XYZ file of C-alpha atoms in Angstrom:
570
model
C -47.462 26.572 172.819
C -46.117 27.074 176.659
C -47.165 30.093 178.129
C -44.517 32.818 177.715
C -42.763 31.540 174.574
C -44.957 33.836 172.317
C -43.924 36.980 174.406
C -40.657 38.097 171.823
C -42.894 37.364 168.833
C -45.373 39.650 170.230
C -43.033 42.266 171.105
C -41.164 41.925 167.699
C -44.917 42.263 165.969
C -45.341 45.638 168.113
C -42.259 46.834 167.026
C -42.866 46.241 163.065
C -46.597 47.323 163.428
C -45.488 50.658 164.983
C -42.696 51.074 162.978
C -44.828 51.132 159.702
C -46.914 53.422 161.308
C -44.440 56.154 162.579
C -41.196 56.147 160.701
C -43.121 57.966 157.254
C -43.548 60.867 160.526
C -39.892 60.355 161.753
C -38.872 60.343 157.526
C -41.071 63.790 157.742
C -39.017 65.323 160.297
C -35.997 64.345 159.726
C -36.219 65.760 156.560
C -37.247 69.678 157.850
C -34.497 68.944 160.798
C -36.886 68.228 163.581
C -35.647 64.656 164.802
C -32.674 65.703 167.237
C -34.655 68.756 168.816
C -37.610 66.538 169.402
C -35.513 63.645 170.226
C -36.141 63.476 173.987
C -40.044 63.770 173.561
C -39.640 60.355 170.683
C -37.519 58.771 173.334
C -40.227 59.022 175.812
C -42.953 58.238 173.391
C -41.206 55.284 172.455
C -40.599 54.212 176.002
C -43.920 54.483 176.861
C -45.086 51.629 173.778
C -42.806 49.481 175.671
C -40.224 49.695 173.011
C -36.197 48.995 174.051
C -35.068 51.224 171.128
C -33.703 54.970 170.881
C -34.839 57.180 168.149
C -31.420 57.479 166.932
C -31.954 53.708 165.971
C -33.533 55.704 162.367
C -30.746 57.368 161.959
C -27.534 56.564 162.580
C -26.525 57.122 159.252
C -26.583 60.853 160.119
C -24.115 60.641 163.016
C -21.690 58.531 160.607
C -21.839 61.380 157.455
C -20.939 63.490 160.506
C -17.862 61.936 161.514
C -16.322 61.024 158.484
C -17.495 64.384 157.021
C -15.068 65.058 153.583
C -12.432 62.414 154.522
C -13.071 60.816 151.597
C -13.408 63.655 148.847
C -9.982 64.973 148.237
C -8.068 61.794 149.138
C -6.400 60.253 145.920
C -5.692 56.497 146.195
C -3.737 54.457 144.099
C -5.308 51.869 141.479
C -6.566 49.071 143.925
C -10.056 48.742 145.074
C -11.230 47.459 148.403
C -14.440 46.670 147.754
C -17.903 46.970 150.769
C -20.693 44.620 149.221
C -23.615 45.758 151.457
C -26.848 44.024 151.917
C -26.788 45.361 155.134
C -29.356 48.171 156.877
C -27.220 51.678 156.302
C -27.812 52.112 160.184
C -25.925 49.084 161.540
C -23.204 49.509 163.654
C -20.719 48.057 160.905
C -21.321 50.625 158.595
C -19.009 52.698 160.943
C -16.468 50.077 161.030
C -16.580 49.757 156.970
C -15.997 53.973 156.941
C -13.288 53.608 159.520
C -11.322 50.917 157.956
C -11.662 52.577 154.498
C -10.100 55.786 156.207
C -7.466 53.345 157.601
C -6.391 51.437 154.146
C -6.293 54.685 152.684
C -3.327 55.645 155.059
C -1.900 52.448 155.293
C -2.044 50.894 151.394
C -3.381 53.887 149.237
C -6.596 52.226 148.498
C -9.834 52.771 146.763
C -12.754 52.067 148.968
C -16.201 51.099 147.492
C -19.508 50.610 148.709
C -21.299 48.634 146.741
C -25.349 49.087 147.834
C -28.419 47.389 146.963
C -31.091 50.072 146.341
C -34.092 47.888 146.206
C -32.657 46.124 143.458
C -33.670 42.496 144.817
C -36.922 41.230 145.864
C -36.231 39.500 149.192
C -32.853 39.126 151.213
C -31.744 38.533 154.405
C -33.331 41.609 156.392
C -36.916 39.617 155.347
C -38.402 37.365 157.544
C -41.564 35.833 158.775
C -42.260 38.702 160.951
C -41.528 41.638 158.568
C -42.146 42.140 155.057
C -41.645 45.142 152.595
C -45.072 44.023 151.061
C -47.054 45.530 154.119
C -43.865 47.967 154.712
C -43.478 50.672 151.792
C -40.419 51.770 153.799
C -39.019 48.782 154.279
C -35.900 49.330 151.270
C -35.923 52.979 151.982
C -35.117 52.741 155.604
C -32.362 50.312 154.630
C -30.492 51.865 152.004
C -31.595 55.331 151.635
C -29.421 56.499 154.180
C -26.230 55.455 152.375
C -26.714 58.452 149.536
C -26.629 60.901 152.370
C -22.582 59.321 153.801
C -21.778 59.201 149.736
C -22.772 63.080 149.392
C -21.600 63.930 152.789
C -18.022 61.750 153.067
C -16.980 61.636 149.667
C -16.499 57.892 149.511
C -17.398 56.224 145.822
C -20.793 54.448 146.350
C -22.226 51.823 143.670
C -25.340 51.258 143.532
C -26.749 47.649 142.264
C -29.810 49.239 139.386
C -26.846 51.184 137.964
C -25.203 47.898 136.985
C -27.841 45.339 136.014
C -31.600 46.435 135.614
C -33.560 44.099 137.204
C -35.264 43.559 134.720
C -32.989 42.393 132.409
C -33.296 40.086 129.505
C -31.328 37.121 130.887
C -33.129 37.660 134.877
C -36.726 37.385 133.046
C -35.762 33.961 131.193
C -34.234 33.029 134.364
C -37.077 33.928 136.582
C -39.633 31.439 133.894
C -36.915 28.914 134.959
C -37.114 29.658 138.799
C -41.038 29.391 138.589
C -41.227 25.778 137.389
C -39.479 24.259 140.476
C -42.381 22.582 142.702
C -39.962 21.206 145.302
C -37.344 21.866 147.738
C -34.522 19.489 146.465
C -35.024 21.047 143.052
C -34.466 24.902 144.870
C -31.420 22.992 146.851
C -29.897 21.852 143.573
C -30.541 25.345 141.240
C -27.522 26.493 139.941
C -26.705 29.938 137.920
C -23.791 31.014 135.927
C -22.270 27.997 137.043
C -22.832 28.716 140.570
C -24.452 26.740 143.034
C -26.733 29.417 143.599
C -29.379 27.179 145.462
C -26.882 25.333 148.454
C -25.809 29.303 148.816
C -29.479 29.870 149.120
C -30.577 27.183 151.496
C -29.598 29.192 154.916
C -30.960 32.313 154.239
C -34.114 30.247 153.639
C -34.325 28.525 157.069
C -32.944 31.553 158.911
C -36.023 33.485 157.079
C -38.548 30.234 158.676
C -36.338 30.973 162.114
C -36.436 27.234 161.342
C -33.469 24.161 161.136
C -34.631 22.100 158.596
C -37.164 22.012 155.700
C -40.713 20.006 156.312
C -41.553 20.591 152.330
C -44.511 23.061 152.369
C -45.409 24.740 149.263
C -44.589 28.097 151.314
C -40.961 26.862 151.741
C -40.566 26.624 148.536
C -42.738 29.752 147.464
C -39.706 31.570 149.636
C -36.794 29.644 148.353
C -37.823 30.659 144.309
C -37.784 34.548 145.344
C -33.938 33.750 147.172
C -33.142 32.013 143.918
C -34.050 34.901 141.882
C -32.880 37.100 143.959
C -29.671 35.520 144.261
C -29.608 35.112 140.591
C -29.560 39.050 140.050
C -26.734 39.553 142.729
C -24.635 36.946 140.742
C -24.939 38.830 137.586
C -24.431 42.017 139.272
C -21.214 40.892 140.810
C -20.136 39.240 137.824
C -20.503 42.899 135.951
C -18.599 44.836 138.559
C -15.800 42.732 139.142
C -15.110 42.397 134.778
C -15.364 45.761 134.737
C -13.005 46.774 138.165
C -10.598 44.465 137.495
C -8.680 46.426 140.126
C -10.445 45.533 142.895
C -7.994 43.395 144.944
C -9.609 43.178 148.661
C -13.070 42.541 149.886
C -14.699 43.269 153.736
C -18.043 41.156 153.360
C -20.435 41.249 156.572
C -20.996 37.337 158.504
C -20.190 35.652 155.052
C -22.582 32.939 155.671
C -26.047 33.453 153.975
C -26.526 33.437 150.430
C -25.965 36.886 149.168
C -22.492 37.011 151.098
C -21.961 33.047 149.599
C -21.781 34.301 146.277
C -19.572 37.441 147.202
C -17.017 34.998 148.479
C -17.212 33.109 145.354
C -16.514 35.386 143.281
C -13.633 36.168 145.458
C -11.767 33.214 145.426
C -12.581 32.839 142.034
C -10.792 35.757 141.076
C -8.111 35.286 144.406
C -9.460 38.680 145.756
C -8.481 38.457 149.404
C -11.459 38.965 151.336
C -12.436 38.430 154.719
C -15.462 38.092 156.709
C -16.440 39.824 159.869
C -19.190 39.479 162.566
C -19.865 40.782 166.184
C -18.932 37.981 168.735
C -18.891 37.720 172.759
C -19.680 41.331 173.813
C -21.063 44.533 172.474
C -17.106 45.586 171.243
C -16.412 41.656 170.368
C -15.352 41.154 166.707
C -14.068 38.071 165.101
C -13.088 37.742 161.230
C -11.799 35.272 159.348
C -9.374 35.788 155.339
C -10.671 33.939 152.706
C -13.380 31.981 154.576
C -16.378 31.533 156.178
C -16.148 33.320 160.107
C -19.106 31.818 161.728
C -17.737 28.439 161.037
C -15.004 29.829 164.084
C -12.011 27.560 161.976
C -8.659 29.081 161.913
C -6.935 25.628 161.594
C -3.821 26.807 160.080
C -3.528 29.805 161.585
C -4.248 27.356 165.156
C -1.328 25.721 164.080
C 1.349 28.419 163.854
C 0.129 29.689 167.258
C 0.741 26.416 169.118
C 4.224 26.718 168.019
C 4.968 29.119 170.430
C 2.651 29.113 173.164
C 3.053 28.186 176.243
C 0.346 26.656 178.381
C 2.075 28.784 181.573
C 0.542 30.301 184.915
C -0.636 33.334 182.902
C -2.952 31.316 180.267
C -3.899 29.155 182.486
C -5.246 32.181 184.814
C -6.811 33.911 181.792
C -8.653 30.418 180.962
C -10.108 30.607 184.540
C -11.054 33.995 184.114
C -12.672 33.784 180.823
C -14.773 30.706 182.090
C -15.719 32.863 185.163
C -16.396 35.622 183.286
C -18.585 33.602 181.093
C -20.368 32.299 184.277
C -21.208 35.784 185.942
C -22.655 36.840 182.333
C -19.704 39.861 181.415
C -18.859 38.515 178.512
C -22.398 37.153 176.994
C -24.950 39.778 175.315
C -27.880 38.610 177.942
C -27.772 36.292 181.214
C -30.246 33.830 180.557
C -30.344 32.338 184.340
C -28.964 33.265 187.180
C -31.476 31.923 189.585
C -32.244 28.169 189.741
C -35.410 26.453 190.250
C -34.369 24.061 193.244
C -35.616 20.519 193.085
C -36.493 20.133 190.116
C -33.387 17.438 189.697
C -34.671 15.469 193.233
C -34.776 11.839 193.194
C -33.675 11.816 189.809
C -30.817 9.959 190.587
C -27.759 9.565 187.908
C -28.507 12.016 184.753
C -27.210 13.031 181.741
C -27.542 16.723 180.045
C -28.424 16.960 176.443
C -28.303 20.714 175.685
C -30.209 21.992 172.435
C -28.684 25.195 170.145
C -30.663 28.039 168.547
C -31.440 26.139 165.474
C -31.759 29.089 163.686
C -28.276 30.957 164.276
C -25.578 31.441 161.640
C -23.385 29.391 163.951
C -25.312 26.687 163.714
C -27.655 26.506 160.362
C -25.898 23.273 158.725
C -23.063 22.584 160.762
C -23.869 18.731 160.679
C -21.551 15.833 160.712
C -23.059 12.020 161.416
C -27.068 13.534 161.910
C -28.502 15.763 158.982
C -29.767 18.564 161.512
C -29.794 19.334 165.298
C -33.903 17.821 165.742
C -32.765 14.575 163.848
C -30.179 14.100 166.703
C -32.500 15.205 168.849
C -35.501 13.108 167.882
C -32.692 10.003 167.558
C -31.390 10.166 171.065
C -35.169 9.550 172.553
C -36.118 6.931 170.261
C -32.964 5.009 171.194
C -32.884 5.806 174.848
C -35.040 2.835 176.447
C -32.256 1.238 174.536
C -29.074 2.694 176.179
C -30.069 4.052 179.567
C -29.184 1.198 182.131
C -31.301 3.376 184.440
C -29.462 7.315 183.566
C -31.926 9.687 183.410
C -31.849 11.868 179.775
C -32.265 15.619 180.973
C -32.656 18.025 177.893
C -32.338 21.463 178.304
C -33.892 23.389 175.795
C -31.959 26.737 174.662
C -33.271 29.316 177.296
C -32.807 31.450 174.165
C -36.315 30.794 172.513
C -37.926 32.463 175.143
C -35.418 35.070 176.704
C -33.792 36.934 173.884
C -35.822 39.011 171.349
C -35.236 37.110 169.019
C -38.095 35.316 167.122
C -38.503 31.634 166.801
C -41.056 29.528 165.130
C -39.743 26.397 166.526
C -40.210 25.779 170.096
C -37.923 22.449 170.705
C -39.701 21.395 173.911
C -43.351 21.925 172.153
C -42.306 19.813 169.298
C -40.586 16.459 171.277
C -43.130 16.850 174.163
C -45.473 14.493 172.676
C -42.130 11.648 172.062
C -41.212 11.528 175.059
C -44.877 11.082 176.361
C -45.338 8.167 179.133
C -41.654 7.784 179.322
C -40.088 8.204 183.053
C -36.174 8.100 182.085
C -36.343 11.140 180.402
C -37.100 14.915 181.748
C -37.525 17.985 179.439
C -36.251 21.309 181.007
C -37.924 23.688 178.597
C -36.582 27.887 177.621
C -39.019 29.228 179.995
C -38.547 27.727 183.261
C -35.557 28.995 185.404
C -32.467 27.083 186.145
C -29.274 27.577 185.871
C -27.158 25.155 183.356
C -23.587 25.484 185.669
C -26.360 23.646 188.572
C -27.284 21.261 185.743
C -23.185 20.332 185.002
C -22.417 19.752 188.373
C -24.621 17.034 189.223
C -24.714 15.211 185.383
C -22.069 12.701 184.447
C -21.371 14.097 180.787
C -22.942 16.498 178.742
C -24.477 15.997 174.943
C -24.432 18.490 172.909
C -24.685 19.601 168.880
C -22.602 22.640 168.347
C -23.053 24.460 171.857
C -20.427 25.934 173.366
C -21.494 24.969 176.654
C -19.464 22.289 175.577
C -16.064 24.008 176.317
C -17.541 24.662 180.045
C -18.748 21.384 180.157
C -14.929 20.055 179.708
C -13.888 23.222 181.595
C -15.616 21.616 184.486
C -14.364 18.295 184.217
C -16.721 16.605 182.486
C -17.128 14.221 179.404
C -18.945 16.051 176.426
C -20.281 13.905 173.517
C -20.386 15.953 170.231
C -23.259 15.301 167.796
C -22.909 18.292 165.291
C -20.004 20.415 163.593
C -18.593 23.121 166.690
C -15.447 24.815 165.950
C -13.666 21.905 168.614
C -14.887 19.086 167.214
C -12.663 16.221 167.472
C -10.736 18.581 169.920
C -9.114 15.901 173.079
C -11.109 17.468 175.475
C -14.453 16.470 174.034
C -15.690 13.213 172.594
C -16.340 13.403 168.713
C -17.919 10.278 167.423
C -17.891 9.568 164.152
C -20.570 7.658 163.078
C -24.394 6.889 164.508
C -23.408 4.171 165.522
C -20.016 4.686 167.527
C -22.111 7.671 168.893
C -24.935 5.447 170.436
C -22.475 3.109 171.216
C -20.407 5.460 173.169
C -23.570 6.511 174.856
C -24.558 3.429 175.824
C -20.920 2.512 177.448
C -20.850 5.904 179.194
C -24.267 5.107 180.414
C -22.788 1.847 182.313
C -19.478 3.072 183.284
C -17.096 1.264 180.699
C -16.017 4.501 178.962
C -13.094 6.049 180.417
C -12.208 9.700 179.203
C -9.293 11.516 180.363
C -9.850 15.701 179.176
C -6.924 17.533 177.667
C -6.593 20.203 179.919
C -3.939 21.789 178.173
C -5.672 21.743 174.634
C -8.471 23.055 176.334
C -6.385 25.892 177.615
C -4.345 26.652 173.963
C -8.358 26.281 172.450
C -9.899 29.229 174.996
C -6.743 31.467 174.418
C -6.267 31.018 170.719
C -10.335 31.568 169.903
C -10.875 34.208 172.640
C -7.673 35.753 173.336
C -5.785 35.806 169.864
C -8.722 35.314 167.347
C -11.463 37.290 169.496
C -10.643 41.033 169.205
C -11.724 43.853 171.334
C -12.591 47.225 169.462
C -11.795 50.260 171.957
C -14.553 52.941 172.469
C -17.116 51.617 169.895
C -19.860 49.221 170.181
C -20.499 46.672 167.478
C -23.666 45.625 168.972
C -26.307 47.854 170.575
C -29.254 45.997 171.571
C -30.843 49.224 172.242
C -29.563 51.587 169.565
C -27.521 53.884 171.858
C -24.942 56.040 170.299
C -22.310 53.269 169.426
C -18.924 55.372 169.553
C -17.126 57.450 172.104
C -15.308 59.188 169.457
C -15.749 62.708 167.456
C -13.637 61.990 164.635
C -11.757 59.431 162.500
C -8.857 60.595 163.501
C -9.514 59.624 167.384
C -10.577 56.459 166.120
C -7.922 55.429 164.471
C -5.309 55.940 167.706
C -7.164 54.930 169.959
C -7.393 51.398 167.936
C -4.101 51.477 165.806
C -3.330 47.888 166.947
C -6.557 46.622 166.142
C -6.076 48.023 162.615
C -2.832 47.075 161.926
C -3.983 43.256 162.955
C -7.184 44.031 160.679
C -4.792 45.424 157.434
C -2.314 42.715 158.306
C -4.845 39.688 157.581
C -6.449 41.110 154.551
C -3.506 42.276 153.054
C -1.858 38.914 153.618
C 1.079 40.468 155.845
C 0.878 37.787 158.489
């Protein structure tokens, strides 16, 4: 491994190791009402272990029952149910959003909201990983859901809990579970279904994003893993299944991201039943939100709603000049949650003569997991470009530029791109890897290329922002967009490489769909939440408000836009 990759993994590792060790203290005092007078002195201590986190990180929860204190106990709704599936830590910054928009369709509609918690119910979801495990952390379910008996007692709001609606260890789970154990391989895990549901596809990204990995390599660990998802999964579906026959009111669903396999079989169920639902995730800025009715958000497709907005806008002097601000925002690093590089390693691109960027994703992000079109995952294009390169040069140099992401944001990944094609491209001059760790800036890289590759980055928007051609390998929201190149095949993809390469493809960008794409996805789809933070890197107090009441006018628009698209009033 390079030398510095390994530093987030270590820091993650200090983190879990010291949690395990100090939060049965922090559980201690919080409970005889010591954590806010000593808070300063944990602050400090925690500083001093080199630890980016805030005590109140523990307990959040505590600051939400506070704000939200009896809104919910003498309120008396009509007979529909909005329904809160959470398999999400009672401490995330959404939990406030789910109590504030349950205070909202109370006003608005008259509904019921409903949290519906697991509390410990499954084995493994999407909170485990390779670098933290509740079998060496006996706080590990505690610390996630524990928290969410303290807003029930304190707010009022009804709370479900999973055990009180299927035992785990139910009749049907434990001839299940026999089932689950006699699978030896991946395609078998891929292709489990339950209750009619194709409970293993649902399955398959939580699995990778648990590896931090894109694509299977078959090792009896994988698949170790994958049964404990499928049983897992296989409890949540008969869970679900039990509330929904027995709340046949419930009419509207708010599901967290909406991509991994717990959330999969939520929306199932949903559409099954045509409960509107939408999906919801943190996006472009600490107080970024996108969501998406009745589908998947991280896929970032509103086709139809794309279509009734181009009906009436206008690609003017004012979106034009919010286009050039967004891209120059995105350049000076206000709008992104970390600047990756702003200083640039000069000549590292001499004598290189004519070059072409090929810039790798995250392989591991929601955004990306699966999005494939003509390659089955982002290292199969990868690994396809350099064996066919000698092939379609005619003397461009291939420069790939590995995510600066694997290395700069803590954020743990087990596969290092540049590590793992290092040895391909051994011995061969035409092609230069640029790997996370080494500083240059990708706008320096642009301006001197002659078109960009890419898989499902959206450095491919700046790319075309800047004028030049972008070749699309893998599923981005603007695929087959006329201001990037979509292929659609291998082999009108290598072919299209190969004419670029000798100067026989001619592409003229579509400035103006470029300019409807950036103000539709970041202007009308992007929304901006006003005095709270959806994402707090460091676990600072996430709200500038005291009370619901505060938060609800000084984001009524918001709201309404919120209500509007679950409701259906659009």
């Amino acid at each position: 491994m390079t030398p510095g990759k390994d530093k987030n993994i270590k820091y993650l590792r200090k983190v879990y190791i010291l949690k395990k060790i100090f939060l049965p203290v922090l559980v201690m005092l919080n409970r005889v009402g010591l954590v806010k007078p000593l808070g300063k002195l944990i602050n400090s201590l925690i500083r001093v272990a080199g630890i980016k986190k805030n005590v109140n990180y523990f307990f959040k929860y505590k600051d939400f029952s506070s704000m939200f204190r009896d809104q919910f106990r003498n309120s008396e709704p009509g007979p529909g149910i909005v329904l809160f599936p959470l398999m999400t830590g009672v401490n995330g910054n959404f939990t406030l959003l789910n109590l504030l928009y349950s205070k909202y369709l109370i006003e608005s509609d008259n509904l019921k909201p409903v949290f519906l918690v697991c509390d410990s119910a499954v084995k493994i979801c999407s909170r485990d990983g390779m670098l933290k495990s509740r079998k060496t952390n006996p706080l590990f379910c505690y610390e996630c859901w524990d928290g969410y008996k303290d807003i029930e007692s304190a707010t009022g709001i009804e709370t479900r809990y999973f055990t009180d609606l299927v035992d785990p260890g139910n009749e049907s789970l434990i001839s299940i579970n026999i089932e689950i154990d006699r699978i030896s391989t991946i395609d078998e895990c891929i292709g489990f279904r339950f209750n009619n549901l194709p409970v293993g596809e649902y399955c398959k990204k939580s699995v990778l994003r648990y590896f931090l990995v894109g694509t299977f390599d078959g090792r009896p660990k994988e698949v170790e893993v994958y049964r404990e998802y499928l049983k897992s999964a296989s409890y949540y579906t008969l869970m679900m299944e039990t509330y929904l026959t027995d709340n046949p009111e419930v009419k509207y669903m708010i599901i967290y991201n909406g991509t991994l396999g717990f959330e999969s079989i939520a929306r199932h169920y949903a559409s099954l039943l045509n409960i509107n639902y939408i999906t919801q995730e943190v996006f472009l800025g600490q107080n970024g939100l996108i969501y998406k009715r009745n589908g998947e958000v991280m896929n970032l497709d509103w086709s139809d709603d794309y279509e009734k907005f181009t009906r009436t806008f206008k690609v003017d002097a004012e979106a034009i000049e919010r286009t050039d601000t967004f891209f120059s925002d995105l350049k000076s690093g206000k709008l992104v949650y970390k600047t990756m590089n702003r200083e640039h390693q000069q000549g590292i691109l001499n004598d290189i003569g004519r070059y072409v960027c090929l810039f790798t994703n995250m392989n591991f992000d929601t955004a990306v997991l699966d999005r494939n079109s003509i390659f089955s995952s982002m290292e199969d294009w990868l690994n396809r470009v350099i064996d066919s390169w000698d092939r379609v040069s005619s003397g461009v140099t291939l420069v790939i530029r590995i995510h600066p992401g694997e290395s700069k944001l803590v954020t743990a990944s087990r596969e290092f791109m540049g590590d793992r094609i290092r040895g391909k491209i051994a011995g061969k001059n035409n092609i230069l890897i640029i790997d996370s760790v080494e500083k240059v800036n990708s706008y320096e890289l642009i301006s001197g290329m002659q078109y960009a590759m890419i898989y499902s980055s959206t450095i491919g928007l700046e790319t075309a922002y800047l004028g030049k051609p972008c070749v699309v390998a893998g599923m981005p929201y603007f695929r087959n967009k006329s201001f990037v190149i979509s292929p659609a095949s291998q082999d009108e993809y290598f072919e299209t490489i190969a004419r670029l390469n000798k100067n026989l493809y001619r592409f003229e960008i579509d400035r103006n769909e470029l300019v409807r794409t950036v103000n539709f996805v970041y202007f009308d789809r992007l929304k901006r939440i006003n005095g709270i933070k959806v994402y707090t890197p460091e676990e600072e107090p996430n709200t500038i408000y005291k009370t619901p009441g505060e938060m609800i006018e000084g984001n009524r628009k918001f709201l309404q836009d919120f209500r509007n698209e679950l409701i259906g009033d659009i």
